[in-house]
Every structure is written in structure tokens, then in C-alpha cells.
mmCIF file of C-alpha atoms and ligand atoms in Angstrom:
data_model
loop_
_atom_site.group_PDB
_atom_site.id
_atom_site.type_symbol
_atom_site.label_atom_id
_atom_site.label_comp_id
_atom_site.label_asym_id
_atom_site.label_seq_id
_atom_site.Cartn_x
_atom_site.Cartn_y
_atom_site.Cartn_z
ATOM 1 C CA MET A 1 14.863 -27.867 -3.482
ATOM 2 C CA ARG A 2 16.510 -28.291 -0.107
ATOM 3 C CA ARG A 3 17.157 -24.677 0.826
ATOM 4 C CA ILE A 4 15.035 -21.631 0.009
ATOM 5 C CA GLY A 5 14.925 -17.993 1.152
ATOM 6 C CA VAL A 6 12.222 -15.473 1.988
ATOM 7 C CA LEU A 7 12.340 -11.681 2.194
ATOM 8 C CA THR A 8 9.954 -8.757 2.650
ATOM 9 C CA SER A 9 10.566 -5.647 0.540
ATOM 10 C CA GLY A 10 9.117 -2.164 -0.079
ATOM 11 C CA GLY A 11 6.692 -0.619 2.439
ATOM 12 C CA ASP A 12 5.668 -3.054 5.189
ATOM 13 C CA SER A 13 2.098 -4.324 5.191
ATOM 14 C CA PRO A 14 -0.107 -6.150 7.676
ATOM 15 C CA GLY A 15 0.126 -9.875 7.005
ATOM 16 C CA MET A 16 3.781 -9.973 5.973
ATOM 17 C CA ASN A 17 4.702 -11.818 9.177
ATOM 18 C CA ALA A 18 1.808 -14.218 8.744
ATOM 19 C CA ALA A 19 2.996 -14.969 5.197
ATOM 20 C CA VAL A 20 6.542 -15.655 6.389
ATOM 21 C CA VAL A 21 5.207 -17.991 9.079
ATOM 22 C CA SER A 22 3.147 -19.882 6.519
ATOM 23 C CA VAL A 23 6.240 -20.151 4.298
ATOM 24 C CA ALA A 24 8.249 -21.467 7.273
ATOM 25 C CA ARG A 25 5.644 -24.057 8.240
ATOM 26 C CA SER A 26 5.273 -25.198 4.632
ATOM 27 C CA ALA A 27 9.044 -25.427 4.147
ATOM 28 C CA ALA A 28 9.277 -27.577 7.260
ATOM 29 C CA LEU A 29 6.458 -29.788 5.970
ATOM 30 C CA TYR A 30 8.245 -30.317 2.640
ATOM 31 C CA HIS A 31 11.634 -30.874 4.325
ATOM 32 C CA MET A 32 13.273 -27.689 3.091
ATOM 33 C CA GLU A 33 15.500 -25.387 5.081
ATOM 34 C CA LEU A 34 14.296 -21.772 5.118
ATOM 35 C CA VAL A 35 16.583 -18.748 5.323
ATOM 36 C CA GLY A 36 15.046 -15.378 6.232
ATOM 37 C CA ILE A 37 16.740 -12.503 4.401
ATOM 38 C CA LYS A 38 16.629 -9.170 6.212
ATOM 39 C CA ARG A 39 15.799 -5.651 5.031
ATOM 40 C CA GLY A 40 14.562 -6.529 1.556
ATOM 41 C CA TYR A 41 17.166 -6.959 -1.142
ATOM 42 C CA ASN A 42 19.764 -5.323 1.123
ATOM 43 C CA GLY A 43 20.150 -8.649 2.922
ATOM 44 C CA LEU A 44 21.505 -10.214 -0.278
ATOM 45 C CA LEU A 45 24.300 -7.681 -0.664
ATOM 46 C CA ARG A 46 26.538 -8.717 2.248
ATOM 47 C CA LYS A 47 26.822 -5.137 3.417
ATOM 48 C CA ARG A 48 27.040 -5.995 7.110
ATOM 49 C CA PRO A 49 30.148 -7.503 8.681
ATOM 50 C CA ASN A 50 28.140 -10.195 10.475
ATOM 51 C CA ILE A 51 26.174 -12.472 8.076
ATOM 52 C CA ASN A 52 23.616 -13.070 10.868
ATOM 53 C CA ASP A 53 22.556 -9.435 10.511
ATOM 54 C CA ASP A 54 21.561 -10.206 6.930
ATOM 55 C CA MET A 55 20.292 -13.788 7.088
ATOM 56 C CA GLN A 56 18.783 -16.088 9.660
ATOM 57 C CA VAL A 57 17.621 -19.689 9.457
ATOM 58 C CA LEU A 58 13.894 -19.754 10.232
ATOM 59 C CA ASP A 59 12.793 -22.928 11.933
ATOM 60 C CA LEU A 60 9.385 -23.515 13.453
ATOM 61 C CA GLU A 61 10.433 -22.280 16.870
ATOM 62 C CA THR A 62 11.877 -19.011 15.514
ATOM 63 C CA VAL A 63 8.554 -18.066 13.907
ATOM 64 C CA LEU A 64 6.257 -19.505 16.549
ATOM 65 C CA ASP A 65 4.620 -16.305 17.819
ATOM 66 C CA ILE A 66 5.051 -13.778 15.063
ATOM 67 C CA ALA A 67 2.141 -14.474 12.684
ATOM 68 C CA ASP A 68 -0.211 -12.052 14.390
ATOM 69 C CA GLN A 69 2.365 -9.351 15.073
ATOM 70 C CA PRO A 70 2.216 -6.098 13.137
ATOM 71 C CA GLY A 71 5.124 -5.004 10.930
ATOM 72 C CA THR A 72 7.664 -7.419 9.490
ATOM 73 C CA PHE A 73 10.152 -9.039 11.845
ATOM 74 C CA LEU A 74 12.509 -9.663 8.907
ATOM 75 C CA ARG A 75 12.542 -5.873 8.501
ATOM 76 C CA THR A 76 11.977 -4.266 5.120
ATOM 77 C CA ALA A 77 13.695 -1.548 3.139
ATOM 78 C CA ARG A 78 14.121 -0.116 -0.280
ATOM 79 C CA CYS A 79 17.453 -1.003 -1.876
ATOM 80 C CA ILE A 80 18.622 1.404 -4.560
ATOM 81 C CA GLU A 81 21.792 -0.630 -5.270
ATOM 82 C CA PHE A 82 19.619 -3.491 -6.483
ATOM 83 C CA LEU A 83 18.690 -1.464 -9.562
ATOM 84 C CA ASN A 84 22.288 -1.989 -10.705
ATOM 85 C CA PRO A 85 22.618 -5.156 -12.885
ATOM 86 C CA ASP A 86 26.154 -5.874 -11.596
ATOM 87 C CA VAL A 87 24.945 -5.812 -8.004
ATOM 88 C CA ARG A 88 22.102 -8.200 -8.871
ATOM 89 C CA ALA A 89 24.460 -10.574 -10.689
ATOM 90 C CA LYS A 90 26.717 -10.708 -7.620
ATOM 91 C CA ALA A 91 23.704 -11.324 -5.356
ATOM 92 C CA ALA A 92 22.567 -14.213 -7.596
ATOM 93 C CA ASP A 93 26.061 -15.750 -7.545
ATOM 94 C CA ASP A 94 26.162 -15.473 -3.751
ATOM 95 C CA LEU A 95 22.757 -17.141 -3.425
ATOM 96 C CA LYS A 96 23.953 -20.041 -5.574
ATOM 97 C CA GLU A 97 27.136 -20.321 -3.525
ATOM 98 C CA MET A 98 25.075 -20.476 -0.314
ATOM 99 C CA GLY A 99 22.903 -23.201 -1.789
ATOM 100 C CA ILE A 100 19.749 -21.060 -1.681
ATOM 101 C CA GLU A 101 17.873 -22.567 -4.604
ATOM 102 C CA GLY A 102 14.746 -20.429 -4.664
ATOM 103 C CA LEU A 103 13.399 -17.194 -3.228
ATOM 104 C CA ILE A 104 9.986 -15.994 -2.048
ATOM 105 C CA ILE A 105 9.562 -12.238 -2.209
ATOM 106 C CA VAL A 106 6.776 -10.465 -0.351
ATOM 107 C CA GLY A 107 6.405 -6.929 -1.713
ATOM 108 C CA GLY A 108 4.888 -4.677 -4.336
ATOM 109 C CA ASP A 109 5.483 -4.146 -8.049
ATOM 110 C CA GLY A 110 9.001 -2.735 -7.543
ATOM 111 C CA SER A 111 9.978 -5.812 -5.536
ATOM 112 C CA PHE A 112 8.492 -8.011 -8.264
ATOM 113 C CA GLN A 113 10.721 -6.290 -10.850
ATOM 114 C CA GLY A 114 13.656 -7.328 -8.676
ATOM 115 C CA ALA A 115 12.279 -10.884 -8.518
ATOM 116 C CA MET A 116 11.976 -11.038 -12.296
ATOM 117 C CA ALA A 117 15.572 -9.867 -12.668
ATOM 118 C CA LEU A 118 16.744 -12.590 -10.269
ATOM 119 C CA CYS A 119 14.802 -15.225 -12.236
ATOM 120 C CA ASN A 120 16.684 -14.116 -15.350
ATOM 121 C CA LEU A 121 19.903 -14.774 -13.418
ATOM 122 C CA GLY A 122 18.874 -18.342 -12.659
ATOM 123 C CA ILE A 123 17.286 -17.879 -9.213
ATOM 124 C CA PRO A 124 13.719 -19.243 -9.200
ATOM 125 C CA CYS A 125 11.451 -16.672 -7.528
ATOM 126 C CA ILE A 126 7.828 -16.504 -6.420
ATOM 127 C CA GLY A 127 6.145 -13.229 -5.434
ATOM 128 C CA ILE A 128 3.470 -12.631 -2.810
ATOM 129 C CA PRO A 129 1.784 -9.212 -3.204
ATOM 130 C CA GLY A 130 2.483 -7.366 0.057
ATOM 131 C CA THR A 131 1.362 -3.751 -0.014
ATOM 132 C CA ILE A 132 -1.479 -1.808 1.562
ATOM 133 C CA ASP A 133 -1.908 0.172 -1.662
ATOM 134 C CA ASN A 134 -3.735 -2.566 -3.631
ATOM 135 C CA ASP A 135 -2.098 -1.154 -6.756
ATOM 136 C CA LEU A 136 -1.321 -4.486 -8.442
ATOM 137 C CA ALA A 137 -3.906 -4.891 -11.173
ATOM 138 C CA TYR A 138 -3.568 -8.676 -11.520
ATOM 139 C CA THR A 139 -4.936 -9.342 -8.039
ATOM 140 C CA GLU A 140 -8.214 -8.316 -6.437
ATOM 141 C CA ARG A 141 -6.475 -7.865 -3.095
ATOM 142 C CA SER A 142 -2.903 -7.393 -1.964
ATOM 143 C CA LEU A 143 -1.761 -8.426 1.480
ATOM 144 C CA GLY A 144 -2.396 -5.636 3.989
ATOM 145 C CA TYR A 145 -4.967 -3.711 1.986
ATOM 146 C CA ASP A 146 -8.002 -5.039 3.826
ATOM 147 C CA THR A 147 -6.407 -4.425 7.228
ATOM 148 C CA ALA A 148 -5.384 -0.892 6.239
ATOM 149 C CA VAL A 149 -8.964 -0.202 5.163
ATOM 150 C CA ASN A 150 -10.252 -1.514 8.498
ATOM 151 C CA VAL A 151 -7.875 0.819 10.331
ATOM 152 C CA CYS A 152 -9.125 3.717 8.197
ATOM 153 C CA ILE A 153 -12.761 2.805 8.861
ATOM 154 C CA ASN A 154 -12.232 2.881 12.623
ATOM 155 C CA ALA A 155 -10.346 6.165 12.382
ATOM 156 C CA VAL A 156 -13.061 7.782 10.242
ATOM 157 C CA ARG A 157 -15.740 6.656 12.696
ATOM 158 C CA SER A 158 -13.858 8.354 15.521
ATOM 159 C CA ILE A 159 -13.318 11.488 13.472
ATOM 160 C CA ARG A 160 -16.985 11.533 12.537
ATOM 161 C CA ALA A 161 -18.033 11.459 16.173
ATOM 162 C CA THR A 162 -16.253 14.718 16.883
ATOM 163 C CA SER A 163 -17.226 16.190 13.490
ATOM 164 C CA ARG A 164 -20.846 15.543 14.315
ATOM 165 C CA SER A 165 -20.519 17.150 17.744
ATOM 166 C CA HIS A 166 -19.066 20.302 16.213
ATOM 167 C CA ASP A 167 -20.995 20.349 12.906
ATOM 168 C CA ARG A 168 -17.698 20.197 11.032
ATOM 169 C CA VAL A 169 -16.705 18.813 7.662
ATOM 170 C CA ALA A 170 -13.893 16.223 7.909
ATOM 171 C CA VAL A 171 -11.162 15.958 5.289
ATOM 172 C CA VAL A 172 -9.386 12.639 5.895
ATOM 173 C CA GLU A 173 -6.251 11.781 3.934
ATOM 174 C CA VAL A 174 -5.408 8.106 3.478
ATOM 175 C CA MET A 175 -2.406 6.386 1.867
ATOM 176 C CA GLY A 176 -2.216 4.416 -1.380
ATOM 177 C CA ARG A 177 0.607 6.070 -3.305
ATOM 178 C CA ASN A 178 -0.897 6.562 -6.821
ATOM 179 C CA CYS A 179 -3.850 4.268 -6.173
ATOM 180 C CA GLY A 180 -7.250 5.336 -4.858
ATOM 181 C CA ASP A 181 -8.431 1.916 -3.653
ATOM 182 C CA ILE A 182 -7.949 2.536 0.079
ATOM 183 C CA ALA A 183 -9.780 5.859 -0.254
ATOM 184 C CA LEU A 184 -12.702 4.463 -2.247
ATOM 185 C CA ARG A 185 -13.213 1.431 -0.012
ATOM 186 C CA THR A 186 -12.941 3.514 3.153
ATOM 187 C CA ALA A 187 -15.443 6.000 1.768
ATOM 188 C CA MET A 188 -17.921 3.240 0.869
ATOM 189 C CA CYS A 189 -17.601 1.497 4.214
ATOM 190 C CA THR A 190 -18.005 4.655 6.276
ATOM 191 C CA GLY A 191 -20.723 6.272 4.209
ATOM 192 C CA ALA A 192 -18.451 9.209 3.403
ATOM 193 C CA GLU A 193 -20.189 11.629 1.057
ATOM 194 C CA ILE A 194 -17.140 12.541 -1.038
ATOM 195 C CA VAL A 195 -14.058 10.700 -2.248
ATOM 196 C CA ILE A 196 -11.150 12.067 -4.291
ATOM 197 C CA VAL A 197 -8.655 9.718 -5.969
ATOM 198 C CA PRO A 198 -5.614 10.142 -8.222
ATOM 199 C CA GLU A 199 -7.143 8.059 -11.029
ATOM 200 C CA ILE A 200 -9.949 10.551 -11.666
ATOM 201 C CA SER A 201 -9.523 14.284 -12.194
ATOM 202 C CA TRP A 202 -11.361 16.405 -9.687
ATOM 203 C CA ASN A 203 -12.384 19.957 -9.197
ATOM 204 C CA VAL A 204 -12.363 21.739 -5.876
ATOM 205 C CA TYR A 205 -15.330 23.899 -6.878
ATOM 206 C CA LYS A 206 -17.422 20.780 -7.543
ATOM 207 C CA VAL A 207 -16.429 19.419 -4.133
ATOM 208 C CA ALA A 208 -17.464 22.696 -2.559
ATOM 209 C CA GLU A 209 -20.765 22.610 -4.451
ATOM 210 C CA ARG A 210 -21.448 19.132 -3.086
ATOM 211 C CA ILE A 211 -20.650 20.198 0.476
ATOM 212 C CA ASN A 212 -22.902 23.240 0.153
ATOM 213 C CA GLN A 213 -25.720 21.009 -1.096
ATOM 214 C CA LEU A 214 -25.193 18.507 1.715
ATOM 215 C CA MET A 215 -25.237 21.275 4.321
ATOM 216 C CA LYS A 216 -28.412 22.685 2.806
ATOM 217 C CA ASN A 217 -29.978 19.240 3.237
ATOM 218 C CA GLY A 218 -28.992 19.117 6.907
ATOM 219 C CA ASP A 219 -25.726 17.139 6.638
ATOM 220 C CA THR A 220 -23.428 19.405 8.626
ATOM 221 C CA ARG A 221 -20.708 16.810 9.256
ATOM 222 C CA ALA A 222 -19.878 15.525 5.784
ATOM 223 C CA THR A 223 -16.771 13.356 5.361
ATOM 224 C CA LEU A 224 -14.378 13.754 2.451
ATOM 225 C CA ILE A 225 -11.875 10.938 1.972
ATOM 226 C CA VAL A 226 -8.878 11.988 -0.055
ATOM 227 C CA ALA A 227 -6.163 9.648 -1.354
ATOM 228 C CA GLU A 228 -2.643 10.989 -0.795
ATOM 229 C CA GLY A 229 -1.865 10.558 -4.514
ATOM 230 C CA VAL A 230 -4.121 13.438 -5.535
ATOM 231 C CA PHE A 231 -1.668 15.867 -4.009
ATOM 232 C CA LYS A 232 1.304 14.300 -5.766
ATOM 233 C CA ASN A 233 -0.086 14.887 -9.233
ATOM 234 C CA GLN A 234 -1.024 18.523 -8.955
ATOM 235 C CA SER A 235 -3.819 19.577 -11.239
ATOM 236 C CA MET A 236 -4.723 23.017 -12.516
ATOM 237 C CA GLU A 237 -7.772 23.086 -10.243
ATOM 238 C CA GLN A 238 -5.544 22.875 -7.204
ATOM 239 C CA PHE A 239 -3.375 25.748 -8.355
ATOM 240 C CA SER A 240 -6.383 27.907 -9.042
ATOM 241 C CA ALA A 241 -7.647 27.027 -5.577
ATOM 242 C CA TYR A 242 -4.471 28.515 -4.144
ATOM 243 C CA GLU A 243 -5.097 31.707 -6.019
ATOM 244 C CA LEU A 244 -8.494 31.683 -4.447
ATOM 245 C CA LEU A 245 -6.987 31.356 -0.981
ATOM 246 C CA SER A 246 -4.692 34.299 -1.475
ATOM 247 C CA SER A 247 -7.455 36.406 -2.936
ATOM 248 C CA TYR A 248 -9.472 35.872 0.231
ATOM 249 C CA ASP A 249 -6.709 36.580 2.688
ATOM 250 C CA ALA A 250 -3.466 38.279 1.764
ATOM 251 C CA ASN A 251 -1.672 36.607 4.655
ATOM 252 C CA TYR A 252 -2.113 33.195 3.091
ATOM 253 C CA GLN A 253 0.130 34.271 0.264
ATOM 254 C CA LYS A 254 3.000 34.346 2.691
ATOM 255 C CA ILE A 255 2.218 30.922 4.068
ATOM 256 C CA HIS A 256 1.347 29.016 0.884
ATOM 257 C CA SER A 257 3.157 29.707 -2.319
ATOM 258 C CA PRO A 258 1.222 28.678 -5.462
ATOM 259 C CA ASN A 259 4.143 26.384 -6.345
ATOM 260 C CA GLU A 260 3.969 24.516 -3.078
ATOM 261 C CA PRO A 261 2.012 21.257 -3.365
ATOM 262 C CA MET A 262 -1.449 21.389 -1.858
ATOM 263 C CA ASN A 263 -2.174 19.084 1.071
ATOM 264 C CA ALA A 264 -5.155 17.995 3.155
ATOM 265 C CA LYS A 265 -4.839 20.974 5.481
ATOM 266 C CA THR A 266 -4.807 23.547 2.696
ATOM 267 C CA LEU A 267 -7.667 21.744 0.957
ATOM 268 C CA ALA A 268 -9.703 22.130 4.162
ATOM 269 C CA GLU A 269 -8.789 25.828 4.216
ATOM 270 C CA VAL A 270 -9.955 26.283 0.632
ATOM 271 C CA LEU A 271 -13.237 24.523 1.439
ATOM 272 C CA ARG A 272 -13.771 26.799 4.422
ATOM 273 C CA GLN A 273 -13.469 29.720 2.053
ATOM 274 C CA LEU A 274 -15.736 28.231 -0.609
ATOM 275 C CA CYS A 275 -18.521 26.900 1.598
ATOM 276 C CA ARG A 276 -20.325 29.389 3.765
ATOM 277 C CA GLY A 277 -20.585 28.178 7.355
ATOM 278 C CA CYS A 278 -18.372 25.154 6.756
ATOM 279 C CA ASP A 279 -15.708 24.532 9.382
ATOM 280 C CA ALA A 280 -13.649 21.916 7.524
ATOM 281 C CA ARG A 281 -10.776 20.259 9.409
ATOM 282 C CA ALA A 282 -8.133 17.885 8.090
ATOM 283 C CA THR A 283 -6.667 14.679 9.491
ATOM 284 C CA VAL A 284 -3.851 12.734 7.832
ATOM 285 C CA LEU A 285 -4.039 9.104 8.954
ATOM 286 C CA GLY A 286 -0.451 8.228 7.956
ATOM 287 C CA TYR A 287 1.470 5.187 9.165
ATOM 288 C CA ILE A 288 -1.215 3.807 11.473
ATOM 289 C CA GLN A 289 -2.586 2.289 8.256
ATOM 290 C CA ARG A 290 0.426 -0.011 8.022
ATOM 291 C CA GLY A 291 0.918 -0.776 11.690
ATOM 292 C CA SER A 292 -1.960 -3.076 12.595
ATOM 293 C CA ALA A 293 -1.950 -6.828 13.077
ATOM 294 C CA PRO A 294 -3.644 -8.486 10.068
ATOM 295 C CA PHE A 295 -7.420 -8.757 10.163
ATOM 296 C CA ALA A 296 -9.140 -11.990 9.076
ATOM 297 C CA TYR A 297 -8.912 -11.470 5.321
ATOM 298 C CA ASP A 298 -5.191 -10.730 5.261
ATOM 299 C CA ALA A 299 -4.313 -13.410 7.816
ATOM 300 C CA GLY A 300 -6.162 -15.980 5.698
ATOM 301 C CA PHE A 301 -4.623 -14.807 2.436
ATOM 302 C CA ALA A 302 -1.138 -14.892 4.009
ATOM 303 C CA PHE A 303 -1.744 -18.456 5.182
ATOM 304 C CA GLU A 304 -2.760 -19.681 1.727
ATOM 305 C CA ALA A 305 -0.244 -17.635 -0.258
ATOM 306 C CA GLY A 306 2.725 -18.699 1.881
ATOM 307 C CA ASN A 307 1.926 -22.348 1.360
ATOM 308 C CA LEU A 308 1.289 -21.987 -2.365
ATOM 309 C CA ALA A 309 4.604 -20.150 -2.829
ATOM 310 C CA VAL A 310 6.584 -22.993 -1.241
ATOM 311 C CA LYS A 311 4.618 -25.624 -3.159
ATOM 312 C CA LEU A 312 5.375 -23.880 -6.459
ATOM 313 C CA LEU A 313 9.118 -23.829 -5.718
ATOM 314 C CA ARG A 314 8.961 -27.456 -4.630
ATOM 315 C CA ASP A 315 7.277 -28.399 -7.912
ATOM 316 C CA GLY A 316 9.736 -26.400 -10.029
ATOM 317 C CA VAL A 317 7.185 -23.776 -11.087
ATOM 318 C CA THR A 318 8.963 -20.430 -11.036
ATOM 319 C CA GLU A 319 8.751 -16.734 -12.019
ATOM 320 C CA GLN A 320 5.169 -16.549 -10.739
ATOM 321 C CA VAL A 321 3.233 -14.186 -8.513
ATOM 322 C CA ILE A 322 0.351 -15.159 -6.292
ATOM 323 C CA GLY A 323 -2.890 -13.212 -6.249
ATOM 324 C CA VAL A 324 -6.637 -13.394 -5.798
ATOM 325 C CA ARG A 325 -9.072 -13.798 -8.705
ATOM 326 C CA ASN A 326 -12.809 -14.256 -8.247
ATOM 327 C CA GLY A 327 -12.116 -14.578 -4.553
ATOM 328 C CA ARG A 328 -9.738 -17.536 -5.005
ATOM 329 C CA VAL A 329 -5.969 -17.630 -4.582
ATOM 330 C CA TYR A 330 -4.204 -18.236 -7.915
ATOM 331 C CA TYR A 331 -0.859 -17.626 -9.620
ATOM 332 C CA LEU A 332 0.413 -16.366 -12.963
ATOM 333 C CA PRO A 333 3.782 -15.427 -14.524
ATOM 334 C CA ILE A 334 5.326 -12.242 -13.054
ATOM 335 C CA ARG A 335 5.768 -10.705 -16.495
ATOM 336 C CA GLU A 336 2.081 -11.182 -17.363
ATOM 337 C CA ALA A 337 0.977 -9.899 -13.965
ATOM 338 C CA LEU A 338 2.972 -6.691 -14.245
ATOM 339 C CA ALA A 339 1.674 -6.037 -17.771
ATOM 340 C CA ILE A 340 -1.961 -5.875 -16.644
ATOM 341 C CA LYS A 341 -3.200 -2.291 -16.605
ATOM 342 C CA PRO A 342 -5.104 -1.116 -13.524
ATOM 343 C CA ALA A 343 -8.774 -0.247 -13.997
ATOM 344 C CA PHE A 344 -10.372 1.987 -11.390
ATOM 345 C CA ASP A 345 -13.979 1.320 -10.406
ATOM 346 C CA ARG A 346 -15.631 4.513 -11.653
ATOM 347 C CA GLU A 347 -19.109 3.221 -10.936
ATOM 348 C CA LEU A 348 -18.476 2.912 -7.208
ATOM 349 C CA TYR A 349 -16.616 6.219 -7.239
ATOM 350 C CA ASN A 350 -19.627 7.948 -8.791
ATOM 351 C CA LEU A 351 -21.955 6.246 -6.342
ATOM 352 C CA VAL A 352 -20.038 7.560 -3.305
ATOM 353 C CA ASN A 353 -19.994 11.065 -4.736
ATOM 354 C CA SER A 354 -23.676 11.152 -5.579
ATOM 355 C CA LEU A 355 -25.638 9.140 -3.002
HETATM 356 P P1 ADP B 1 7.248 -1.939 -3.757
HETATM 357 O O1 ADP B 1 7.835 -3.291 -3.880
HETATM 358 O O2 ADP B 1 6.353 -1.815 -2.554
HETATM 359 O O3 ADP B 1 6.606 -1.466 -5.043
HETATM 360 P P2 ADP B 1 9.517 -0.235 -4.318
HETATM 361 O O4 ADP B 1 8.988 0.219 -5.629
HETATM 362 O O5 ADP B 1 10.139 0.790 -3.416
HETATM 363 O O6 ADP B 1 8.424 -0.922 -3.404
HETATM 364 O O7 ADP B 1 10.571 -1.394 -4.632
HETATM 365 C C1 ADP B 1 11.198 -2.113 -3.580
HETATM 366 C C2 ADP B 1 12.576 -2.516 -3.995
HETATM 367 O O8 ADP B 1 12.520 -3.409 -5.126
HETATM 368 C C3 ADP B 1 13.486 -1.396 -4.458
HETATM 369 O O9 ADP B 1 14.067 -0.674 -3.410
HETATM 370 C C4 ADP B 1 14.533 -2.181 -5.218
HETATM 371 O O10 ADP B 1 15.422 -2.818 -4.326
HETATM 372 C C5 ADP B 1 13.698 -3.262 -5.900
HETATM 373 N N1 ADP B 1 13.359 -2.857 -7.273
HETATM 374 C C6 ADP B 1 12.441 -1.934 -7.637
HETATM 375 N N2 ADP B 1 12.410 -1.779 -8.971
HETATM 376 C C7 ADP B 1 13.339 -2.617 -9.459
HETATM 377 C C8 ADP B 1 13.810 -2.925 -10.786
HETATM 378 N N3 ADP B 1 13.289 -2.329 -11.863
HETATM 379 N N4 ADP B 1 14.786 -3.851 -10.922
HETATM 380 C C9 ADP B 1 15.291 -4.459 -9.831
HETATM 381 N N5 ADP B 1 14.899 -4.209 -8.554
HETATM 382 C C10 ADP B 1 13.940 -3.307 -8.360
HETATM 383 O O1 F6P B 2 3.486 1.562 -0.511
HETATM 384 C C1 F6P B 2 2.997 1.662 0.786
HETATM 385 C C2 F6P B 2 3.054 3.090 1.263
HETATM 386 O O2 F6P B 2 2.582 3.146 2.592
HETATM 387 C C3 F6P B 2 2.286 4.097 0.397
HETATM 388 O O3 F6P B 2 0.911 4.068 0.665
HETATM 389 C C4 F6P B 2 2.957 5.386 0.791
HETATM 390 O O4 F6P B 2 2.851 6.348 -0.240
HETATM 391 C C5 F6P B 2 4.392 4.956 0.966
HETATM 392 O O5 F6P B 2 4.382 3.564 1.246
HETATM 393 C C6 F6P B 2 5.105 5.664 2.076
HETATM 394 O O6 F6P B 2 6.415 5.238 2.065
HETATM 395 P P1 F6P B 2 7.443 5.508 3.241
HETATM 396 O O7 F6P B 2 7.346 4.369 4.196
HETATM 397 O O8 F6P B 2 8.769 5.524 2.565
HETATM 398 O O9 F6P B 2 7.080 6.824 3.866
#
């Protein structure tokens, strides 16, 4: 191949820039021209009047200082139009016309579906797993996950300092979409006493029981890490907790309707009601989890994955995704990777909630 492209898609993740830089350096080494495609699959749709707003040749000088920058300088976006087969067919034709013979896609499972569709249209694609969520079952780590966890660890340590000063319980919400990996890892690494994840059903009364027990044993600043996904899939326990809120204070009924999804703040309110003497407060960590420069693990993974992706295209191996297995970087067909079912580590989950 003489000309290949690279794009970042879905939510940005720490290490995306480092991966693009590794792709650029590898392409230069193997005498290929590299085109950076902007804003995910949108950059393939020729929506902007000036082609330079959608694509940019990436030589070594262009990417010189971006590897350790947070975010993705290529920009990223979701692209609803790309779900349309006609739009994808046009994008594939345009790529062929421009002489772009292969594509490297840094993104999550949705982006990989797009990559698979492009492969079926004759565009060789390689995927690099770029998402903080770590929700791709075929790989032990996705790019950005480790950095996001490190950000969460630092944040929880700061929150704990003030929780300890005030003898308060901290409810800390972390990201992860429908995956509890960031929450579990953060909880383990900070010694949090409770973790709640979307993969495992939970009960607010059990959480309250645990907090009461901890307080009885002298732990007046317990930390509860909650994955955002638990509030997306509302369970009966959460609804009954609302009823509990309104039964304690009629005013709450006006503020929180039982049909309104529960969130970290209302969970803290419920815990204040259920645990005598517990002043629970909530913090939602939000986008800071995505906005850090990559820590060592992600920077190293990006370096290896970027090179492997270019090598695979060079050698004519296509429709693959790169991942980590037994601590080593490896690759497998996209279709196989996406078929692997996620398995949550219940043992570690139980350990956090019982130690
Ligand atoms: P992620 O890649 O992080 O999982 P999304 O699920 O939002 O993020 O997907 C990113 C983009 O990938 C979508 O906006 C769309 O352009 C493309 N995509 C997602 N699913 C498909 C699909 N089934 N077929 C083709 N393209 C898809
Ligand atoms: O997939 C990464 C992620 O940060 C999830 O953890 C989160 O649910 C989602 O993206 C947020 O997306 P947006 O950037 O559209 O708010």
C-alpha cells in the first residue's frame, strides 16, 4: 500500500494522539503516505466545502509534538449518517478514488462495526480499541482506560481527604457507559468500601446496611464508587428507594418524581435517610476522566498498536482489531472480537464489597 488513512471515532480517549503518532511514524518508515481523516466517519462524507477540513496529510513534522497531548487532534464525533449503507458505499468509492488503500480506525465497538462494513466494501481496515470504558471483551485493556482510572484514583483521594475531615460518606460516580470496569478498578485502587456496577444487580438497602456496619466499626468516611451505567438501567430497588425518600420528606416528592431516573445526588440523599448519622455527599467526575494525557500504560500500548496496525496493512492482513491478551499486544478478526461476550470479575467485585 502506498497511501493509507487514520481516524479517531466515538468518545475520545487518552492515548488516541499517541496512537496516531505511532501510525504516522510507522507509515513513514514503510514509505506510505498517511492521510488523517477528521471527526470520525464524518470526514469521509465530504460534508465540508473545503476538503482540508476533512482530511490532512500527516507527515512526521505535522505530528511531532502531539503524542503526549490530551484529546484527539484529528477530532472525533459520532456520525449517524454512516449507519446508512448507501452513505457507506459512497464513502468507500471516494476512498478508492482518492487512492486511500487502507484505513486504521481508533474507536470503540460502534466504530469497529463501521470498520467491518467498510471491509465488506473492499476497504481494508484495522481497528485499535480507543475507549476509556474498557467494554471490549476481546482485549484486557482498551486505550485510555488505564489513564481514566488514574484520573479517578487521584480524584477519589482528594475527595477522601475532605470526607475524612468532615466524617462524611462519599458517593463518587465514574463513567464507563454500560461497563463497570472503571468503577471496580478505581474502587480497588483507592480502597473504597463499596462499588456498584451495571453488570451486577444491587440493592440500596444492602448498601445502607454496609455503611451502617462500617460506621459502627469506626469508618466514618466510607467511599462508594458508582458506575454511571447503574442509573441508566433503573432497577426496582431504585424506584422503591424513591418511595422511601418521599415517605421521609413530603417536599422531595415535588423535586424527584418516581419516574425520573435516579442519580448520584439522589442516591446520596437516600443513604442519608437510611443510615443514621451519615452525611453522604455525591461527586460526579465526568469528562475529566477523558481529558488527561496518557499515562505510561496507554502511551506504551498506543506506541505498539499504532505500529502493528500499519504493519498489518502493509502485509495485506485486514479486517483485524488489535488488543491485549495475557499482557501482550495481539490481533484477531473484527468479527470474532465483537462476538466475544464480556465477563465481569465478580470475585474482585465481592472482595471490594466485603473487605
Ligand atoms: P464507540 O466507537 O466508542 O463505540 P459509537 O457507538 O458512538 O462509539 O460509534 C461511533 C460511530 O461508529 C458511530 O457514530 C457511527 O458513525 C459508527 N457506527 C456505529 N455503529 C455502526 C454500525 N452498526 N455500522 C456502521 N457504522 C457504525
Ligand atoms: O464511551 C466513552 C464515554 O465517555 C462513556 O463513558 C460515556 O457514557 C460517554 O462516552 C459520554 O458520551 P458523550 O461524550 O457523548 O457525553
